[in-house]
Coordinates of N, CA, C and O and ligand atoms in Angstrom, one line a residue:
X280 N 0.8 -1.2 0.0 CA 0.0 0.0 0.0 C 0.9 1.2 0.0 O 1.7 1.4 0.8
X281 N 0.7 2.1 -1.0 CA 1.4 3.3 -1.1 C 0.5 4.5 -1.1 O -0.2 4.7 -2.1
X282 N 0.5 5.3 0.0 CA -0.3 6.5 0.0 C 0.7 7.6 -0.5 O 1.7 7.9 0.1
X283 N 0.3 8.3 -1.6 CA 1.1 9.3 -2.2 C 0.7 10.7 -1.6 O -0.4 10.9 -1.2
X284 N 1.7 11.6 -1.7 CA 1.4 13.0 -1.2 C 0.5 13.6 -2.3 O 0.7 13.5 -3.5
X285 N -0.5 14.3 -1.7 CA -1.4 15.0 -2.6 C -1.0 16.5 -2.8 O -0.8 17.2 -1.8
X286 N -0.8 16.9 -4.0 CA -0.3 18.2 -4.3 C -1.5 19.2 -4.0 O -2.6 18.9 -4.1
X287 N -1.0 20.4 -3.5 CA -2.0 21.4 -3.2 C -2.1 22.6 -4.2 O -1.1 22.8 -4.9
X288 N -3.2 23.2 -4.3 CA -3.4 24.3 -5.2 C -2.3 25.3 -5.1 O -1.9 25.7 -4.0
X289 N -1.8 25.7 -6.3 CA -0.6 26.6 -6.4 C 0.6 25.8 -7.0 O 1.4 26.4 -7.6
X290 N 0.5 24.5 -6.8 CA 1.6 23.7 -7.5 C 1.3 23.6 -9.0 O 0.1 23.3 -9.4
X291 N 2.2 24.0 -9.8 CA 1.9 24.1 -11.2 C 1.6 22.8 -11.9 O 1.0 22.8 -13.0
X292 N 2.0 21.7 -11.2 CA 1.6 20.4 -11.8 C 0.1 20.1 -11.8 O -0.4 19.3 -12.6
X293 N -0.6 20.9 -11.0 CA -2.1 20.8 -11.0 C -2.7 21.5 -12.2 O -3.9 21.4 -12.4
X294 N -1.9 22.4 -12.8 CA -2.5 23.3 -13.8 C -2.2 22.8 -15.2 O -2.7 23.4 -16.2
X295 N -1.5 21.6 -15.4 CA -1.2 21.1 -16.7 C -2.4 20.4 -17.3 O -3.3 19.9 -16.6
X296 N -2.5 20.4 -18.6 CA -3.4 19.5 -19.3 C -2.7 18.2 -19.4 O -1.6 18.1 -20.0
X297 N -3.3 17.1 -18.8 CA -2.6 15.8 -18.7 C -2.5 15.1 -20.0 O -3.4 15.3 -20.9
X298 N -1.6 14.2 -20.1 CA -1.4 13.5 -21.4 C -2.3 12.2 -21.4 O -2.5 11.6 -20.4
X299 N -2.7 11.9 -22.6 CA -3.5 10.6 -22.8 C -2.6 9.4 -22.5 O -1.4 9.4 -22.7
X300 N -3.3 8.4 -21.9 CA -2.6 7.1 -21.7 C -2.6 6.4 -23.1 O -3.7 6.3 -23.7
X301 N -1.5 5.9 -23.5 CA -1.4 5.2 -24.8 C -1.1 3.7 -24.7 O -1.4 2.9 -25.6
X302 N -0.6 3.3 -23.5 CA -0.4 1.8 -23.3 C -1.2 1.3 -22.1 O -1.0 1.9 -21.0
X303 N -2.0 0.3 -22.3 CA -2.8 -0.2 -21.3 C -2.2 -1.5 -20.7 O -1.4 -2.2 -21.4
X304 N -2.7 -1.9 -19.5 CA -2.3 -3.2 -18.9 C -0.8 -3.3 -18.6 O -0.3 -4.4 -18.6
X305 N -0.2 -2.1 -18.4 CA 1.2 -2.1 -18.1 C 1.4 -2.2 -16.6 O 0.6 -1.8 -15.8
X306 N 2.6 -2.6 -16.2 CA 3.0 -2.6 -14.8 C 2.9 -1.2 -14.2 O 2.3 -1.0 -13.1
X307 N 3.3 -0.2 -14.9 CA 3.3 1.2 -14.5 C 1.9 1.7 -14.3 O 1.6 2.4 -13.3
X308 N 1.0 1.3 -15.2 CA -0.4 1.8 -15.1 C -1.1 1.1 -13.9 O -1.8 1.8 -13.1
X309 N -0.9 -0.2 -13.7 CA -1.4 -0.9 -12.6 C -0.9 -0.3 -11.3 O -1.7 -0.1 -10.3
X310 N 0.4 0.0 -11.2 CA 0.9 0.6 -10.0 C 0.4 2.0 -9.7 O 0.0 2.3 -8.6
X311 N 0.2 2.8 -10.8 CA -0.4 4.1 -10.6 C -1.8 4.1 -10.0 O -2.1 4.8 -9.1
X312 N -2.6 3.2 -10.6 CA -4.0 3.1 -10.1 C -4.0 2.6 -8.7 O -4.8 3.1 -7.9
X313 N -3.2 1.6 -8.4 CA -3.2 1.1 -7.0 C -2.8 2.2 -6.0 O -3.4 2.4 -5.0
X314 N -1.8 3.0 -6.4 CA -1.4 4.1 -5.5 C -2.5 5.2 -5.4 O -2.8 5.7 -4.3
X315 N -3.2 5.4 -6.5 CA -4.3 6.4 -6.5 C -5.4 5.9 -5.6 O -6.0 6.7 -4.8
X316 N -5.8 4.6 -5.7 CA -6.8 4.0 -4.8 C -6.4 4.1 -3.4 O -7.2 4.4 -2.5
X317 N -5.2 3.7 -3.1 CA -4.7 3.8 -1.7 C -4.8 5.2 -1.1 O -5.2 5.4 0.0
X318 N -4.4 6.1 -1.9 CA -4.3 7.5 -1.5 C -5.8 8.1 -1.3 O -6.1 8.7 -0.3
X319 N -6.6 7.7 -2.2 CA -8.0 8.2 -2.1 C -8.7 7.6 -0.8 O -9.3 8.3 -0.1
X320 N -8.4 6.3 -0.6 CA -9.0 5.7 0.6 C -8.4 6.3 1.9 O -9.1 6.6 2.8
X321 N -7.1 6.5 1.9 CA -6.4 7.0 3.1 C -6.9 8.4 3.4 O -7.0 8.8 4.6
X322 N -7.2 9.2 2.4 CA -7.7 10.6 2.6 C -9.2 10.7 2.7 O -9.7 11.8 2.8
X323 N -9.9 9.6 2.6 CA -11.3 9.5 2.6 C -12.0 10.4 1.6 O -12.9 11.1 1.8
X324 N -11.4 10.4 0.4 CA -11.9 11.2 -0.7 C -12.9 10.4 -1.5 O -12.9 9.2 -1.5
X325 N -13.7 11.1 -2.3 CA -14.7 10.5 -3.2 C -14.0 10.2 -4.5 O -14.5 9.4 -5.3
X326 N -12.9 10.8 -4.7 CA -12.2 10.6 -6.0 C -10.8 11.2 -6.0 O -10.5 12.0 -5.1
X327 N -10.0 10.9 -7.0 CA -8.7 11.4 -7.1 C -8.3 11.3 -8.6 O -8.6 10.4 -9.3
X328 N -7.5 12.3 -9.0 CA -7.0 12.4 -10.4 C -5.5 12.3 -10.3 O -4.8 12.8 -9.4
X329 N -4.9 11.6 -11.3 CA -3.4 11.4 -11.4 C -2.6 12.7 -11.2 O -1.6 12.6 -10.4
X330 N -3.0 13.8 -11.8 CA -2.2 15.0 -11.6 C -2.1 15.4 -10.1 O -1.1 16.1 -9.7
X331 N -3.1 15.0 -9.3 CA -3.0 15.3 -7.8 C -1.9 14.7 -7.1 O -1.5 15.1 -6.0
X332 N -1.4 13.6 -7.7 CA -0.2 13.0 -7.1 C 1.1 13.2 -8.0 O 2.0 12.5 -7.9
X333 N 0.9 14.2 -8.9 CA 2.1 14.6 -9.7 C 2.3 13.8 -10.9 O 3.4 13.9 -11.5
X334 N 1.3 13.0 -11.3 CA 1.5 12.1 -12.5 C 0.8 12.7 -13.7 O -0.4 13.0 -13.6
X335 N 1.5 12.9 -14.8 CA 0.9 13.5 -16.0 C 0.2 12.4 -16.8 O 0.8 11.9 -17.8
X336 N -1.0 12.1 -16.4 CA -1.7 11.0 -17.2 C -3.2 11.2 -16.9 O -3.6 11.6 -15.9
X337 N -4.0 10.9 -18.0 CA -5.4 11.1 -17.9 C -6.1 9.9 -17.3 O -6.7 9.1 -17.9
X338 N -5.9 9.9 -15.9 CA -6.5 8.7 -15.1 C -7.2 9.3 -13.9 O -6.6 10.2 -13.2
X339 N -8.4 8.9 -13.7 CA -9.1 9.3 -12.5 C -9.7 8.0 -11.8 O -9.9 7.0 -12.5
X340 N -9.9 8.1 -10.5 CA -10.5 7.1 -9.7 C -11.6 7.8 -8.9 O -11.4 8.9 -8.5
X341 N -12.7 7.0 -8.6 CA -13.7 7.6 -7.8 C -14.6 6.5 -7.2 O -14.6 5.4 -7.8
X342 N -15.2 6.8 -6.1 CA -16.1 5.8 -5.4 C -16.9 6.5 -4.4 O -16.4 7.4 -3.7
X343 N -18.2 6.2 -4.4 CA -19.1 6.8 -3.4 C -19.9 5.6 -2.8 O -20.8 5.1 -3.5
X344 N -19.5 5.1 -1.6 CA -20.2 3.9 -1.1 C -20.4 4.1 0.4 O -19.5 4.2 1.2
X345 N -21.7 4.2 0.8 CA -22.1 4.3 2.2 C -21.3 5.3 2.9 O -20.8 5.0 4.0
X346 N -21.1 6.4 2.4 CA -20.3 7.5 3.0 C -21.3 8.3 3.9 O -22.2 8.9 3.4
X347 N -21.0 8.3 5.2 CA -22.0 9.1 6.1 C -22.0 10.5 5.7 O -23.0 11.2 6.1
X348 N -21.0 11.0 5.0 CA -21.0 12.4 4.6 C -22.1 12.7 3.6 O -22.5 13.8 3.4
X349 N -22.4 11.7 2.8 CA -23.4 11.9 1.7 C -24.5 10.9 1.8 O -24.7 10.0 1.0
X350 N -25.3 11.0 2.9 CA -26.4 10.0 3.1 C -27.4 9.9 2.0 O -28.0 8.9 1.7
X351 N -27.6 11.0 1.2 CA -28.6 11.0 0.2 C -28.0 10.7 -1.2 O -28.7 10.6 -2.2
X352 N -26.7 10.5 -1.2 CA -26.0 10.3 -2.5 C -26.1 8.8 -2.9 O -26.0 7.9 -2.1
X353 N -26.4 8.6 -4.2 CA -26.4 7.2 -4.7 C -25.0 6.7 -4.6 O -24.1 7.4 -4.8
X354 N -24.9 5.4 -4.3 CA -23.5 4.8 -4.3 C -23.0 4.7 -5.7 O -23.7 4.3 -6.6
X355 N -21.7 4.9 -5.8 CA -21.0 4.7 -7.1 C -19.9 3.7 -6.9 O -19.1 3.8 -6.0
X356 N -20.0 2.6 -7.7 CA -18.9 1.6 -7.5 C -17.5 2.1 -7.8 O -17.4 3.1 -8.6
X357 N -16.6 1.6 -7.1 CA -15.2 2.0 -7.4 C -14.9 1.9 -8.9 O -15.0 0.8 -9.5
X358 N -14.5 3.0 -9.4 CA -14.3 3.1 -10.8 C -12.9 3.7 -11.2 O -12.5 4.7 -10.6
X359 N -12.2 3.1 -12.1 CA -11.0 3.6 -12.6 C -11.3 4.0 -14.1 O -11.8 3.2 -14.8
X360 N -11.1 5.2 -14.4 CA -11.5 5.7 -15.7 C -10.3 6.4 -16.4 O -9.7 7.3 -15.8
X361 N -9.9 5.9 -17.5 CA -8.7 6.4 -18.2 C -9.1 7.0 -19.5 O -10.0 6.6 -20.2
X362 N -8.5 8.1 -19.8 CA -8.8 8.9 -21.0 C -10.3 9.2 -21.1 O -10.9 9.0 -22.1
X363 N -10.9 9.8 -20.0 CA -12.3 9.9 -20.0 C -12.8 11.1 -20.9 O -12.1 12.0 -21.2
X364 N -14.1 10.9 -21.4 CA -14.7 11.9 -22.2 C -16.1 12.1 -21.6 O -16.8 11.1 -21.3
X365 N -16.5 13.3 -21.3 CA -17.8 13.6 -20.7 C -18.7 14.3 -21.8 O -18.2 15.2 -22.4
X366 N -19.9 13.8 -21.9 CA -20.9 14.5 -22.7 C -22.1 14.9 -21.9 O -22.8 14.0 -21.4
X367 N -22.4 16.2 -21.8 CA -23.7 16.5 -21.0 C -24.9 16.0 -21.8 O -24.9 16.0 -23.0
X368 N -25.9 15.5 -21.1 CA -27.1 15.0 -21.7 C -28.1 16.1 -22.0 O -29.0 15.9 -22.8
X369 N -28.0 17.2 -21.3 CA -28.9 18.3 -21.6 C -28.3 19.6 -21.0 O -27.2 19.5 -20.6
X370 N -29.1 20.6 -21.0 CA -28.5 21.9 -20.6 C -28.6 22.2 -19.1 O -28.1 23.1 -18.6
X371 N -29.3 21.3 -18.3 CA -29.6 21.6 -16.9 C -28.3 21.6 -16.1 O -27.5 20.6 -16.1
X372 N -28.2 22.6 -15.3 CA -27.0 22.8 -14.4 C -27.6 22.6 -12.9 O -28.7 23.0 -12.7
X373 N -26.7 22.2 -12.0 CA -27.1 22.0 -10.6 C -25.9 22.6 -9.8 O -24.8 22.2 -10.0
X374 N -26.3 23.4 -8.8 CA -25.3 23.9 -7.9 C -25.1 23.0 -6.7 O -26.1 22.4 -6.2
X375 N -23.9 22.8 -6.3 CA -23.6 21.9 -5.1 C -22.3 22.2 -4.5 O -21.4 22.7 -5.2
X376 N -22.2 21.8 -3.2 CA -20.9 22.0 -2.5 C -19.9 21.0 -3.0 O -20.2 19.9 -3.2
X377 N -18.6 21.5 -3.1 CA -17.5 20.7 -3.4 C -16.3 21.0 -2.5 O -16.2 22.1 -2.0
X378 N -15.5 20.0 -2.4 CA -14.2 20.2 -1.7 C -13.2 19.4 -2.6 O -13.6 18.8 -3.6
X379 N -11.9 19.5 -2.2 CA -10.9 18.9 -3.0 C -9.7 18.6 -2.1 O -9.3 19.4 -1.3
X380 N -9.1 17.4 -2.3 CA -8.0 17.1 -1.5 C -6.8 18.0 -1.7 O -5.9 18.2 -0.9
X381 N -6.8 18.7 -2.9 CA -5.8 19.6 -3.2 C -6.1 21.1 -2.7 O -5.3 22.0 -2.9
X382 N -7.3 21.2 -2.1 CA -7.7 22.5 -1.6 C -8.2 22.2 -0.2 O -9.4 22.4 0.1
X383 N -7.3 21.8 0.7 CA -7.8 21.2 2.0 C -8.5 22.3 2.9 O -8.0 23.5 2.9
X384 N -9.5 21.9 3.6 CA -10.2 22.8 4.6 C -11.2 23.7 4.0 O -11.7 24.5 4.7
X385 N -11.4 23.6 2.7 CA -12.3 24.6 2.1 C -13.5 23.9 1.3 O -13.4 22.7 1.0
X386 N -14.5 24.7 1.1 CA -15.7 24.2 0.3 C -16.2 25.4 -0.5 O -16.0 26.5 -0.1
X387 N -16.8 25.0 -1.6 CA -17.4 26.0 -2.5 C -18.5 25.5 -3.3 O -18.6 24.3 -3.5
X388 N -19.4 26.3 -3.6 CA -20.6 25.9 -4.4 C -20.2 26.1 -5.9 O -19.8 27.1 -6.3
X389 N -20.4 25.0 -6.7 CA -20.0 24.9 -8.1 C -21.2 24.4 -8.9 O -21.8 23.4 -8.6
X390 N -21.5 25.1 -10.0 CA -22.5 24.6 -10.9 C -21.9 23.5 -11.8 O -20.8 23.6 -12.3
X391 N -22.6 22.4 -11.9 CA -22.2 21.3 -12.8 C -23.4 20.8 -13.6 O -24.5 21.0 -13.2
X392 N -23.1 20.2 -14.7 CA -24.2 19.5 -15.5 C -24.8 18.4 -14.6 O -24.1 17.7 -14.0
X393 N -26.1 18.4 -14.6 CA -26.8 17.5 -13.7 C -26.8 16.1 -14.3 O -26.7 15.1 -13.6
X394 N -26.9 16.0 -15.6 CA -26.9 14.6 -16.3 C -25.8 14.5 -17.3 O -25.8 15.4 -18.2
X395 N -25.0 13.5 -17.3 CA -24.0 13.4 -18.2 C -23.9 11.9 -18.7 O -24.4 11.0 -18.0
X396 N -23.2 11.7 -19.8 CA -22.7 10.4 -20.2 C -21.2 10.5 -20.1 O -20.6 11.5 -20.5
X397 N -20.6 9.5 -19.6 CA -19.1 9.5 -19.6 C -18.6 8.2 -20.1 O -19.2 7.1 -20.0
X398 N -17.5 8.3 -20.8 CA -16.9 7.1 -21.4 C -15.4 7.1 -21.1 O -14.8 8.2 -20.8
X399 N -14.7 6.0 -21.2 CA -13.3 5.9 -21.0 C -12.9 4.5 -21.0 O -13.6 3.6 -21.6
X400 N -11.7 4.2 -20.4 CA -11.2 2.8 -20.5 C -10.7 2.3 -19.1 O -10.4 3.1 -18.2
X401 N -10.8 1.1 -18.9 CA -10.2 0.4 -17.7 C -8.7 0.3 -17.8 O -8.2 0.6 -18.9
X402 N -8.1 -0.2 -16.8 CA -6.7 -0.4 -16.8 C -6.3 -1.4 -17.9 O -5.2 -1.3 -18.6
X403 N -7.2 -2.4 -18.1 CA -6.9 -3.4 -19.1 C -7.2 -2.9 -20.6 O -6.9 -3.6 -21.5
X404 N -7.8 -1.7 -20.7 CA -8.1 -1.1 -22.0 C -9.5 -1.4 -22.5 O -9.8 -1.2 -23.6
X405 N -10.3 -2.0 -21.6 CA -11.7 -2.2 -22.0 C -12.5 -0.9 -21.8 O -12.3 -0.1 -20.9
X406 N -13.5 -0.7 -22.7 CA -14.3 0.5 -22.7 C -15.3 0.5 -21.7 O -16.0 -0.5 -21.4
X407 N -15.5 1.7 -21.0 CA -16.6 1.9 -20.0 C -17.4 3.0 -20.6 O -16.9 4.0 -21.1
X408 N -18.8 2.8 -20.5 CA -19.6 3.9 -20.8 C -20.8 3.9 -19.8 O -21.4 2.8 -19.6
X409 N -21.1 5.0 -19.2 CA -22.2 5.1 -18.2 C -22.9 6.4 -18.3 O -22.4 7.4 -18.8
X410 N -24.1 6.4 -17.9 CA -24.9 7.6 -17.7 C -25.0 7.9 -16.2 O -25.1 7.0 -15.4
X411 N -24.8 9.2 -15.8 CA -24.7 9.5 -14.4 C -25.5 10.8 -14.2 O -25.6 11.6 -15.1
X412 N -26.0 11.0 -12.9 CA -26.7 12.2 -12.6 C -26.3 12.6 -11.2 O -25.7 11.9 -10.4
X413 N -26.6 13.9 -10.9 CA -26.5 14.4 -9.5 C -25.1 14.2 -9.0 O -24.1 14.6 -9.6
X414 N -25.0 13.7 -7.7 CA -23.6 13.7 -7.1 C -22.6 12.8 -7.9 O -21.5 13.2 -8.0
X415 N -23.1 11.7 -8.4 CA -22.2 10.9 -9.3 C -21.7 11.7 -10.4 O -20.5 11.7 -10.7
X416 N -22.6 12.4 -11.1 CA -22.1 13.2 -12.3 C -21.2 14.4 -11.8 O -20.2 14.7 -12.5
X417 N -21.4 14.9 -10.6 CA -20.6 16.0 -10.1 C -19.2 15.5 -9.8 O -18.2 16.1 -10.2
X418 N -19.1 14.3 -9.2 CA -17.7 13.7 -8.9 C -16.9 13.5 -10.2 O -15.8 13.9 -10.3
X419 N -17.6 13.0 -11.2 CA -16.9 12.7 -12.4 C -16.4 14.0 -13.1 O -15.3 14.1 -13.6
X420 N -17.3 15.0 -13.1 CA -16.9 16.3 -13.7 C -15.8 16.9 -12.9 O -14.8 17.5 -13.5
X421 N -15.8 16.8 -11.6 CA -14.8 17.4 -10.8 C -13.4 16.7 -11.1 O -12.4 17.4 -11.3
X422 N -13.4 15.4 -11.1 CA -12.2 14.6 -11.3 C -11.6 14.9 -12.7 O -10.4 15.1 -12.9
X423 N -12.5 14.9 -13.7 CA -12.0 15.1 -15.1 C -11.5 16.5 -15.3 O -10.6 16.7 -16.1
X424 N -12.1 17.5 -14.6 CA -11.5 18.8 -14.6 C -10.0 18.8 -14.3 O -9.2 19.6 -14.8
X425 N -9.6 18.0 -13.3 CA -8.2 17.9 -12.9 C -7.3 17.6 -14.1 O -6.2 18.0 -14.1
X426 N -7.8 16.8 -15.0 CA -7.0 16.4 -16.1 C -6.8 17.5 -17.1 O -5.9 17.5 -18.0
X427 N -7.6 18.6 -17.0 CA -7.4 19.7 -17.8 C -6.9 20.9 -17.0 O -6.9 22.1 -17.5
X428 N -6.3 20.6 -15.9 CA -5.7 21.6 -15.1 C -6.6 22.6 -14.4 O -6.2 23.7 -14.0
X429 N -7.9 22.1 -14.2 CA -8.9 23.0 -13.5 C -9.2 22.5 -12.1 O -9.6 21.3 -12.0
X430 N -9.1 23.4 -11.2 CA -9.5 23.1 -9.8 C -10.9 23.7 -9.5 O -11.2 24.8 -10.1
X431 N -11.7 23.1 -8.7 CA -13.1 23.6 -8.5 C -13.2 25.1 -8.2 O -14.2 25.7 -8.6
X432 N -12.2 25.7 -7.4 CA -12.4 27.2 -7.2 C -12.5 28.0 -8.5 O -13.1 29.1 -8.5
X433 N -11.9 27.5 -9.6 CA -12.0 28.2 -10.8 C -13.4 28.1 -11.4 O -13.7 28.8 -12.4
X434 N -14.3 27.2 -10.9 CA -15.7 27.1 -11.3 C -16.7 27.8 -10.4 O -17.8 27.8 -10.7
X435 N -16.2 28.3 -9.3 CA -17.1 29.0 -8.3 C -17.6 30.3 -9.0 O -16.8 31.0 -9.6
X436 N -18.9 30.5 -8.9 CA -19.5 31.6 -9.5 C -19.8 32.7 -8.4 O -19.6 33.9 -8.6
X437 N -20.3 32.2 -7.3 CA -20.7 33.1 -6.2 C -19.7 32.9 -5.0 O -19.7 32.0 -4.3
X438 N -18.8 33.9 -4.9 CA -17.7 33.7 -3.9 C -18.2 33.9 -2.4 O -17.4 33.8 -1.5
X439 N -19.4 34.3 -2.3 CA -20.0 34.3 -0.9 C -20.2 32.8 -0.5 O -20.5 32.6 0.7
X440 N -20.2 31.9 -1.4 CA -20.4 30.5 -1.1 C -19.1 29.7 -1.4 O -19.0 28.7 -2.0
X441 N -18.0 30.3 -0.9 CA -16.7 29.7 -1.0 C -15.9 30.1 0.2 O -15.8 31.3 0.6
X442 N -15.3 29.1 1.0 CA -14.6 29.5 2.2 C -14.1 28.3 3.0 O -14.1 27.2 2.5
X443 N -13.6 28.6 4.1 CA -13.2 27.6 5.0 C -14.3 26.8 5.7 O -15.3 27.5 6.0
X444 N -14.2 25.5 5.8 CA -15.3 24.7 6.2 C -15.9 25.2 7.6 O -17.1 25.3 7.7
X445 N -15.0 25.4 8.6 CA -15.5 25.8 9.9 C -16.2 27.1 9.9 O -17.2 27.3 10.5
X446 N -15.7 28.1 9.1 CA -16.3 29.4 9.0 C -17.6 29.3 8.3 O -18.6 29.9 8.7
X447 N -17.7 28.5 7.2 CA -19.0 28.4 6.5 C -20.0 27.7 7.4 O -21.2 28.1 7.4
X448 N -19.6 26.7 8.2 CA -20.5 26.0 9.1 C -21.0 27.0 10.2 O -22.1 27.1 10.5
X449 N -20.0 27.8 10.7 CA -20.4 28.8 11.7 C -21.4 29.8 11.3 O -22.2 30.3 12.0
X450 N -21.3 30.1 10.0 CA -22.2 31.1 9.4 C -23.5 30.5 8.9 O -24.3 31.1 8.2
X451 N -23.6 29.1 9.1 CA -24.9 28.4 8.8 C -25.1 28.0 7.4 O -26.2 27.7 6.9
X452 N -24.0 28.0 6.6 CA -24.1 27.7 5.2 C -24.3 26.2 5.0 O -25.0 25.8 4.1
X453 N -23.7 25.4 5.9 CA -24.0 23.9 5.8 C -23.7 23.3 7.1 O -22.9 23.8 7.9
X454 N -24.2 22.1 7.3 CA -23.9 21.3 8.5 C -22.7 20.4 8.3 O -22.8 19.5 7.4
X455 N -21.6 20.6 9.0 CA -20.5 19.7 8.8 C -20.8 18.4 9.5 O -21.5 18.4 10.5
X456 N -20.4 17.3 8.9 CA -20.6 16.0 9.6 C -19.4 15.8 10.5 O -18.4 16.4 10.5
X457 N -19.5 14.8 11.4 CA -18.5 14.5 12.4 C -17.1 14.2 11.7 O -16.1 14.4 12.3
X458 N -17.2 13.6 10.5 CA -16.0 13.2 9.8 C -15.9 14.0 8.6 O -16.0 13.6 7.5
X459 N -15.6 15.3 8.8 CA -15.7 16.2 7.7 C -14.4 16.3 7.0 O -13.6 17.3 7.1
X460 N -14.1 15.3 6.2 CA -12.9 15.3 5.4 C -13.2 15.8 4.0 O -14.4 15.6 3.5
X461 N -12.3 16.2 3.2 CA -12.6 16.7 1.9 C -13.1 15.5 1.0 O -12.6 14.4 1.1
X462 N -14.1 15.8 0.3 CA -14.8 14.7 -0.5 C -14.1 14.3 -1.8 O -14.3 13.2 -2.2
X463 N -13.3 15.1 -2.4 CA -12.9 14.8 -3.7 C -11.4 15.2 -3.9 O -11.0 16.2 -3.5
Ligands
LIG720 NI1 -10.3 17.5 -6.5

């Protein structure tokens, strides 16, 4: 098990457009994905993108399963998605709170497409295609943004809804849960 250091906002490696993966089922790719899953689990995140551990590759992982922080969220099976492509299914946008392991201690409200289709590849190179909505769709859009060098604060529209978790909670913006770790 290798938990890697998560880069924080301001590190230029988070701002790069990541490179496509061209070789599947390699030792390197398996190792990268294992490290990403270990890191995501250790940090209690809902997802992680390869650039967050300093790796220039279009690889994301995510999982939402019985997380007490998101009691109303549908569970999302542990997914490894390589070279992902997102297609919005309609024009509807939905505002929701996000956090990021690369922006620790903060939350912000970000508009995302409510319904998307996403496609990509597994580590073995098999194609994945799914339709997702609400929190599931939000997590995928957040993680894939990392591959284009975009962190969620760049998507915040109303900066009165962006700040430190404890301050936002103190001002009644949202209820922090007992295990209030960054979700993504
Ligand atoms: Ni993130």
